[in-house]
Amino acid sequence: MRIPLNLESPVPLYQQIQGFLRTQIESGSLPSEMRLPATRTLAASLGVSRITVTNAYADLEAEGLIYMRPGSGTFVSPTQGATYPMLKSRDRASDWPLWQQELLSRTWLPTYRELESLLTQVTHPEPISFTAGLGALEIFPVEEFRKTMNTTLRREGYRAFEYGDRAGNPTLRATIAHILTNQGIPTTHNEVLITSGSQQAMALVAGLILRPGDIVVVESPTYVGAIDLFRSLDVRLLGVPMDKHGMIIDSLDEILQTSRPRLIYTIPTFHNPTGSCMSATRRRRLVDLASRYDVPILEDDCFGDLRFEGRALPALKALDTDGNVIYTNTFSKVLMPGLRIGFLVASGPIYEGLIACKHASDLVTCNPIQRALDAYLSVGRYQAHARRTCRLYRQRRDAMVKALERHLATDVRWHTPRGGLFIWLHLPEGCSANDLFTFAGKEGVTYAPGSLFFPGEREQPFLRLNFTINQPEIIEEGIRRLGRALDRYLASDDKPPNQRPRPVAI
Amino acid sequence: MRIPLNLESPVPLYQQIQGFLRTQIESGSLPSEMRLPATRTLAASLGVSRITVTNAYADLEAEGLIYMRPGSGTFVSPTQGATYPMLKSRDRASDWPLWQQELLSRTWLPTYRELESLLTQVTHPEPISFTAGLGALEIFPVEEFRKTMNTTLRREGYRAFEYGDRAGNPTLRATIAHILTNQGIPTTHNEVLITSGSQQAMALVAGLILRPGDIVVVESPTYVGAIDLFRSLDVRLLGVPMDKHGMIIDSLDEILQTSRPRLIYTIPTFHNPTGSCMSATRRRRLVDLASRYDVPILEDDCFGDLRFEGRALPALKALDTDGNVIYTNTFSKVLMPGLRIGFLVASGPIYEGLIACKHASDLVTCNPIQRALDAYLSVGRYQAHARRTCRLYRQRRDAMVKALERHLATDVRWHTPRGGLFIWLHLPEGCSANDLFTFAGKEGVTYAPGSLFFPGEREQPFLRLNFTINQPEIIEEGIRRLGRALDRYLASDDKPPNQRPRPVAI
């Protein structure tokens, strides 16, 4: 126990010890029935005589704050918790230091907070949730991974707990390069950087390239984690409108002619939240525009391997002959999000810069998990698991599409996605997915309202449904509830009669 | 396999497939003996007819690039690797896009690269290394942790592989709060944020508070990871000189009167690299100055629990009544670095801001590792392991001190540290630890030269020795070699006769 003693203070040491312990006990920081250090131990650790500690303890016992149990030690008496002891108590932001108040004025409301505040409206006791951004839990290869982890740790011993290679485990990088090459993205292991999920890959690229005030082009709508990341860096977002073939490249071209963005962020395949796939022609044009306007592209391919049907389209990285595309992917969607293993692929001088940023951010990614994943992963095993996953997700997508056809009003629209996790619903004109949320919460169903994906625009007629996390019967029941909620909303006075959605601007 | 096909191209599809595969095979991206997809599978995945793929394969076989093994499939023939296939080959930085060249001009040389370039000079076949920044490997509780991990994953199943709580596993945070409270830093679990090592804790604080051009005050010398982090953010460093009682607070006061730093970064206890401990009086003055000048303090306490002897001094966080101190610590030094589990403690509005930054950086820290650590960790177990570790490290420190006394010239000086991992050697005036490195490399011993810790100043008479990673006999032999290297260096012409060290400025 480290007790702050002031040797120059006129207050005797035993009273300082006693005062410190009293505050801690009264505040609940030292919980009741917690055993205090033996007087000898505490005296040695504080560099005071034992009698000093004994005196402090005796007074605290007299006050009833602690008690001795003969033969077993000294314990904190049962007390009631209070506020934080050492800090002055503060109710208002203005009670905190000025620098903290200034931070408050600069920080943004993260999208997860927006969603949380919506979720507090849910009154139904057992709501069915379509809000999540991850896949079905029951298909995680947990038991196989546990065994591999155990064997790996037994074999590697302490080597598994060293820092490991700065760019990530070399054989894991080689396997990743192999998987990518096999999928038409020619890659060598020394272009691969292992990261803590693809979120970190994005954060490293953004942190290296962007400075406050820079302009970033994103699809509109786009992934909430990207919105939060870019906001945290004080950069300006410009949204490019989308249709069912992805980002509208003519609009991008116009933006590139008038602004000088420092980065283009895109999810070309099974886009989050819309589920759309950028057409092959647009992919080529996008890569050409990046070269022409000298702008790097950050390609987020985290859903690319969740393809249920249709032709595989080339990754932007596979079309890039100049070194403008930085590719990111993750094992969170096909394997398990809790692993926190993602990666990026970058060619050219930027690769070394990204390793330096990774090292400055958190040194390296968790070594034992990397080693276990390396032992678990082979090209064949990854692809087999991806196929199993796609089979399951495809069934669930079909279940949701059927349920939507059955239970939702005819003027609700969607494009059936050919992969990924999400269906993007377009409500009748004038509807607000945020207003509908209240009705849905009462009926017992939740979703991710479109406003989250278009920052700055609150009322949106769009909403995102995750079709992978629930079993077909639950999907059926959830969509039935959504249908009822929509009927009530449309019949209510809440529905703004003629509000036009403006899905393009951010 | 995703092959980029251009449906609008006049080149027949089978030739596009063939051309792509040829480039990949010739470049070595598709390695020899790799099995290619079956024609039917590839045809389905590309959305072309099977005959198209068969034609492409037939031509490649005719060229000798692939071969069929009846009954088992189609394989890549043995070939020789070449350069990256899709990218134009590039020898010079100026061959890359302009935006990449601009990045090059902005990026800094990370300290690990400086050290690596020194290590290439080492000619001895079996050098003894005192360079590392981590503790002894053989005391890692690897086997206990493996068992706990296995039990935890078996019990928790897929729940261990979900994302988990944004601020970190709640019971792990409670245990950490308990350990800290027990050490005189009153903490509740909702002030604790789990991070990927304390490096990430620092990166989050820096990322939230600092913007390019801001001034940060650090000890001079200081931790290389902090130097790299601050450089990556384009901030300006101001170094405060140190003596054996830590940062000289009078100098800090002067700096605060003339500059407006946005952050003070300090390692008050068992400082890296010097091993010094800030006195209690200075700790109080530092916390007072932070309040007076409205500057946050980032307190790095990663060596605080490695105390071999002497009185425990209060953490700055324990003296902070205003909410100016953000405290960071890690399980890398007392437990194992490969875990990548650290944490920060912050009070006030900044705490929510840091969670948002963590989420933008990499969502959450690896959940299975957090859960296993939570199951492994109790206050008693942590403290018992810390005691065992301190016992071992103390023996090794004593062994190194004895060896230094025996083998080094009398005008080499050091202060014997009372904890931590490092001894900071002060060579005779005019010596350069970088120049000595060449001699040491020949004799077979390496260390971390002082210049790494004073960025911008190349010649320094200081060097850092890690006394924990080697067994006493190895320490003895390593220091003997260092003594020989120093004798040779002092006798050589390399030694600059009268270069004055200037240990204060950065």
mmCIF file with all atom_site columns, C-alpha atoms in Angstrom, chain A residues 322-381:
data_model
loop_
_atom_site.group_PDB
_atom_site.id
_atom_site.type_symbol
_atom_site.label_atom_id
_atom_site.label_alt_id
_atom_site.label_comp_id
_atom_site.label_asym_id
_atom_site.label_entity_id
_atom_site.label_seq_id
_atom_site.pdbx_PDB_ins_code
_atom_site.Cartn_x
_atom_site.Cartn_y
_atom_site.Cartn_z
_atom_site.occupancy
_atom_site.B_iso_or_equiv
_atom_site.pdbx_formal_charge
_atom_site.auth_seq_id
_atom_site.auth_comp_id
_atom_site.auth_asym_id
_atom_site.auth_atom_id
_atom_site.pdbx_PDB_model_num
ATOM 1  C CA . ASP A 1 322 ? 0.689   2.977   -59.067 1.00 0.00 ? 322 ASP A CA 1
ATOM 2  C CA . GLY A 1 323 ? 0.692   2.323   -55.313 1.00 0.00 ? 323 GLY A CA 1
ATOM 3  C CA . ASN A 1 324 ? -2.310  4.518   -54.475 1.00 0.00 ? 324 ASN A CA 1
ATOM 4  C CA . VAL A 1 325 ? -4.477  1.914   -52.759 1.00 0.00 ? 325 VAL A CA 1
ATOM 5  C CA . ILE A 1 326 ? -4.060  0.886   -49.121 1.00 0.00 ? 326 ILE A CA 1
ATOM 6  C CA . TYR A 1 327 ? -6.074  -2.242  -48.499 1.00 0.00 ? 327 TYR A CA 1
ATOM 7  C CA . THR A 1 328 ? -7.496  -3.274  -45.093 1.00 0.00 ? 328 THR A CA 1
ATOM 8  C CA . ASN A 1 329 ? -9.255  -6.400  -43.938 1.00 0.00 ? 329 ASN A CA 1
ATOM 9  C CA . THR A 1 330 ? -9.961  -8.225  -40.689 1.00 0.00 ? 330 THR A CA 1
ATOM 10 C CA . PHE A 1 331 ? -10.616 -11.642 -39.190 1.00 0.00 ? 331 PHE A CA 1
ATOM 11 C CA . SER A 1 332 ? -13.517 -10.122 -37.215 1.00 0.00 ? 332 SER A CA 1
ATOM 12 C CA . LYS A 1 333 ? -16.201 -10.903 -39.759 1.00 0.00 ? 333 LYS A CA 1
ATOM 13 C CA . VAL A 1 334 ? -15.259 -14.339 -41.085 1.00 0.00 ? 334 VAL A CA 1
ATOM 14 C CA . LEU A 1 335 ? -13.664 -15.592 -37.844 1.00 0.00 ? 335 LEU A CA 1
ATOM 15 C CA . MET A 1 336 ? -14.247 -13.750 -34.532 1.00 0.00 ? 336 MET A CA 1
ATOM 16 C CA . PRO A 1 337 ? -14.290 -10.045 -33.636 1.00 0.00 ? 337 PRO A CA 1
ATOM 17 C CA . GLY A 1 338 ? -12.840 -10.569 -30.136 1.00 0.00 ? 338 GLY A CA 1
ATOM 18 C CA . LEU A 1 339 ? -9.542  -11.704 -31.666 1.00 0.00 ? 339 LEU A CA 1
ATOM 19 C CA . ARG A 1 340 ? -8.854  -8.103  -32.692 1.00 0.00 ? 340 ARG A CA 1
ATOM 20 C CA . ILE A 1 341 ? -6.688  -9.200  -35.589 1.00 0.00 ? 341 ILE A CA 1
ATOM 21 C CA . GLY A 1 342 ? -6.883  -7.237  -38.795 1.00 0.00 ? 342 GLY A CA 1
ATOM 22 C CA . PHE A 1 343 ? -4.286  -6.170  -41.314 1.00 0.00 ? 343 PHE A CA 1
ATOM 23 C CA . LEU A 1 344 ? -3.437  -3.699  -44.002 1.00 0.00 ? 344 LEU A CA 1
ATOM 24 C CA . VAL A 1 345 ? -1.542  -4.072  -47.254 1.00 0.00 ? 345 VAL A CA 1
ATOM 25 C CA . ALA A 1 346 ? 0.442   -1.079  -48.484 1.00 0.00 ? 346 ALA A CA 1
ATOM 26 C CA . SER A 1 347 ? 3.098   -0.746  -51.164 1.00 0.00 ? 347 SER A CA 1
ATOM 27 C CA . GLY A 1 348 ? 5.826   1.853   -51.299 1.00 0.00 ? 348 GLY A CA 1
ATOM 28 C CA . PRO A 1 349 ? 7.391   4.173   -48.739 1.00 0.00 ? 349 PRO A CA 1
ATOM 29 C CA . ILE A 1 350 ? 4.127   4.488   -46.790 1.00 0.00 ? 350 ILE A CA 1
ATOM 30 C CA . TYR A 1 351 ? 4.538   0.914   -45.502 1.00 0.00 ? 351 TYR A CA 1
ATOM 31 C CA . GLU A 1 352 ? 7.492   1.815   -43.251 1.00 0.00 ? 352 GLU A CA 1
ATOM 32 C CA . GLY A 1 353 ? 5.665   4.930   -42.087 1.00 0.00 ? 353 GLY A CA 1
ATOM 33 C CA . LEU A 1 354 ? 2.665   2.836   -41.083 1.00 0.00 ? 354 LEU A CA 1
ATOM 34 C CA . ILE A 1 355 ? 4.859   0.435   -39.084 1.00 0.00 ? 355 ILE A CA 1
ATOM 35 C CA . ALA A 1 356 ? 6.314   3.432   -37.231 1.00 0.00 ? 356 ALA A CA 1
ATOM 36 C CA . CYS A 1 357 ? 2.766   4.696   -36.508 1.00 0.00 ? 357 CYS A CA 1
ATOM 37 C CA . LYS A 1 358 ? 1.710   1.250   -35.304 1.00 0.00 ? 358 LYS A CA 1
ATOM 38 C CA . HIS A 1 359 ? 4.707   1.166   -32.986 1.00 0.00 ? 359 HIS A CA 1
ATOM 39 C CA . ALA A 1 360 ? 3.924   4.630   -31.626 1.00 0.00 ? 360 ALA A CA 1
ATOM 40 C CA . SER A 1 361 ? 0.264   3.640   -31.149 1.00 0.00 ? 361 SER A CA 1
ATOM 41 C CA . ASP A 1 362 ? 0.608   0.393   -29.198 1.00 0.00 ? 362 ASP A CA 1
ATOM 42 C CA . LEU A 1 363 ? 3.993   -1.190  -30.055 1.00 0.00 ? 363 LEU A CA 1
ATOM 43 C CA . VAL A 1 364 ? 2.647   -4.483  -31.458 1.00 0.00 ? 364 VAL A CA 1
ATOM 44 C CA . THR A 1 365 ? -0.545  -6.552  -31.644 1.00 0.00 ? 365 THR A CA 1
ATOM 45 C CA . CYS A 1 366 ? -1.080  -9.222  -28.975 1.00 0.00 ? 366 CYS A CA 1
ATOM 46 C CA . ASN A 1 367 ? 1.542   -11.890 -29.691 1.00 0.00 ? 367 ASN A CA 1
ATOM 47 C CA . PRO A 1 368 ? -0.103  -15.026 -28.190 1.00 0.00 ? 368 PRO A CA 1
ATOM 48 C CA . ILE A 1 369 ? -3.281  -14.411 -30.211 1.00 0.00 ? 369 ILE A CA 1
ATOM 49 C CA . GLN A 1 370 ? -1.264  -13.838 -33.395 1.00 0.00 ? 370 GLN A CA 1
ATOM 50 C CA . ARG A 1 371 ? 0.654   -17.068 -32.841 1.00 0.00 ? 371 ARG A CA 1
ATOM 51 C CA . ALA A 1 372 ? -2.503  -19.040 -32.165 1.00 0.00 ? 372 ALA A CA 1
ATOM 52 C CA . LEU A 1 373 ? -4.189  -17.573 -35.249 1.00 0.00 ? 373 LEU A CA 1
ATOM 53 C CA . ASP A 1 374 ? -1.096  -18.400 -37.275 1.00 0.00 ? 374 ASP A CA 1
ATOM 54 C CA . ALA A 1 375 ? -1.288  -22.016 -36.072 1.00 0.00 ? 375 ALA A CA 1
ATOM 55 C CA . TYR A 1 376 ? -5.044  -22.123 -36.708 1.00 0.00 ? 376 TYR A CA 1
ATOM 56 C CA . LEU A 1 377 ? -5.005  -20.535 -40.115 1.00 0.00 ? 377 LEU A CA 1
ATOM 57 C CA . SER A 1 378 ? -4.274  -22.064 -43.467 1.00 0.00 ? 378 SER A CA 1
ATOM 58 C CA . VAL A 1 379 ? -5.602  -20.973 -46.825 1.00 0.00 ? 379 VAL A CA 1
ATOM 59 C CA . GLY A 1 380 ? -7.838  -24.041 -46.983 1.00 0.00 ? 380 GLY A CA 1
ATOM 60 C CA . ARG A 1 381 ? -9.151  -23.730 -43.452 1.00 0.00 ? 381 ARG A CA 1
#
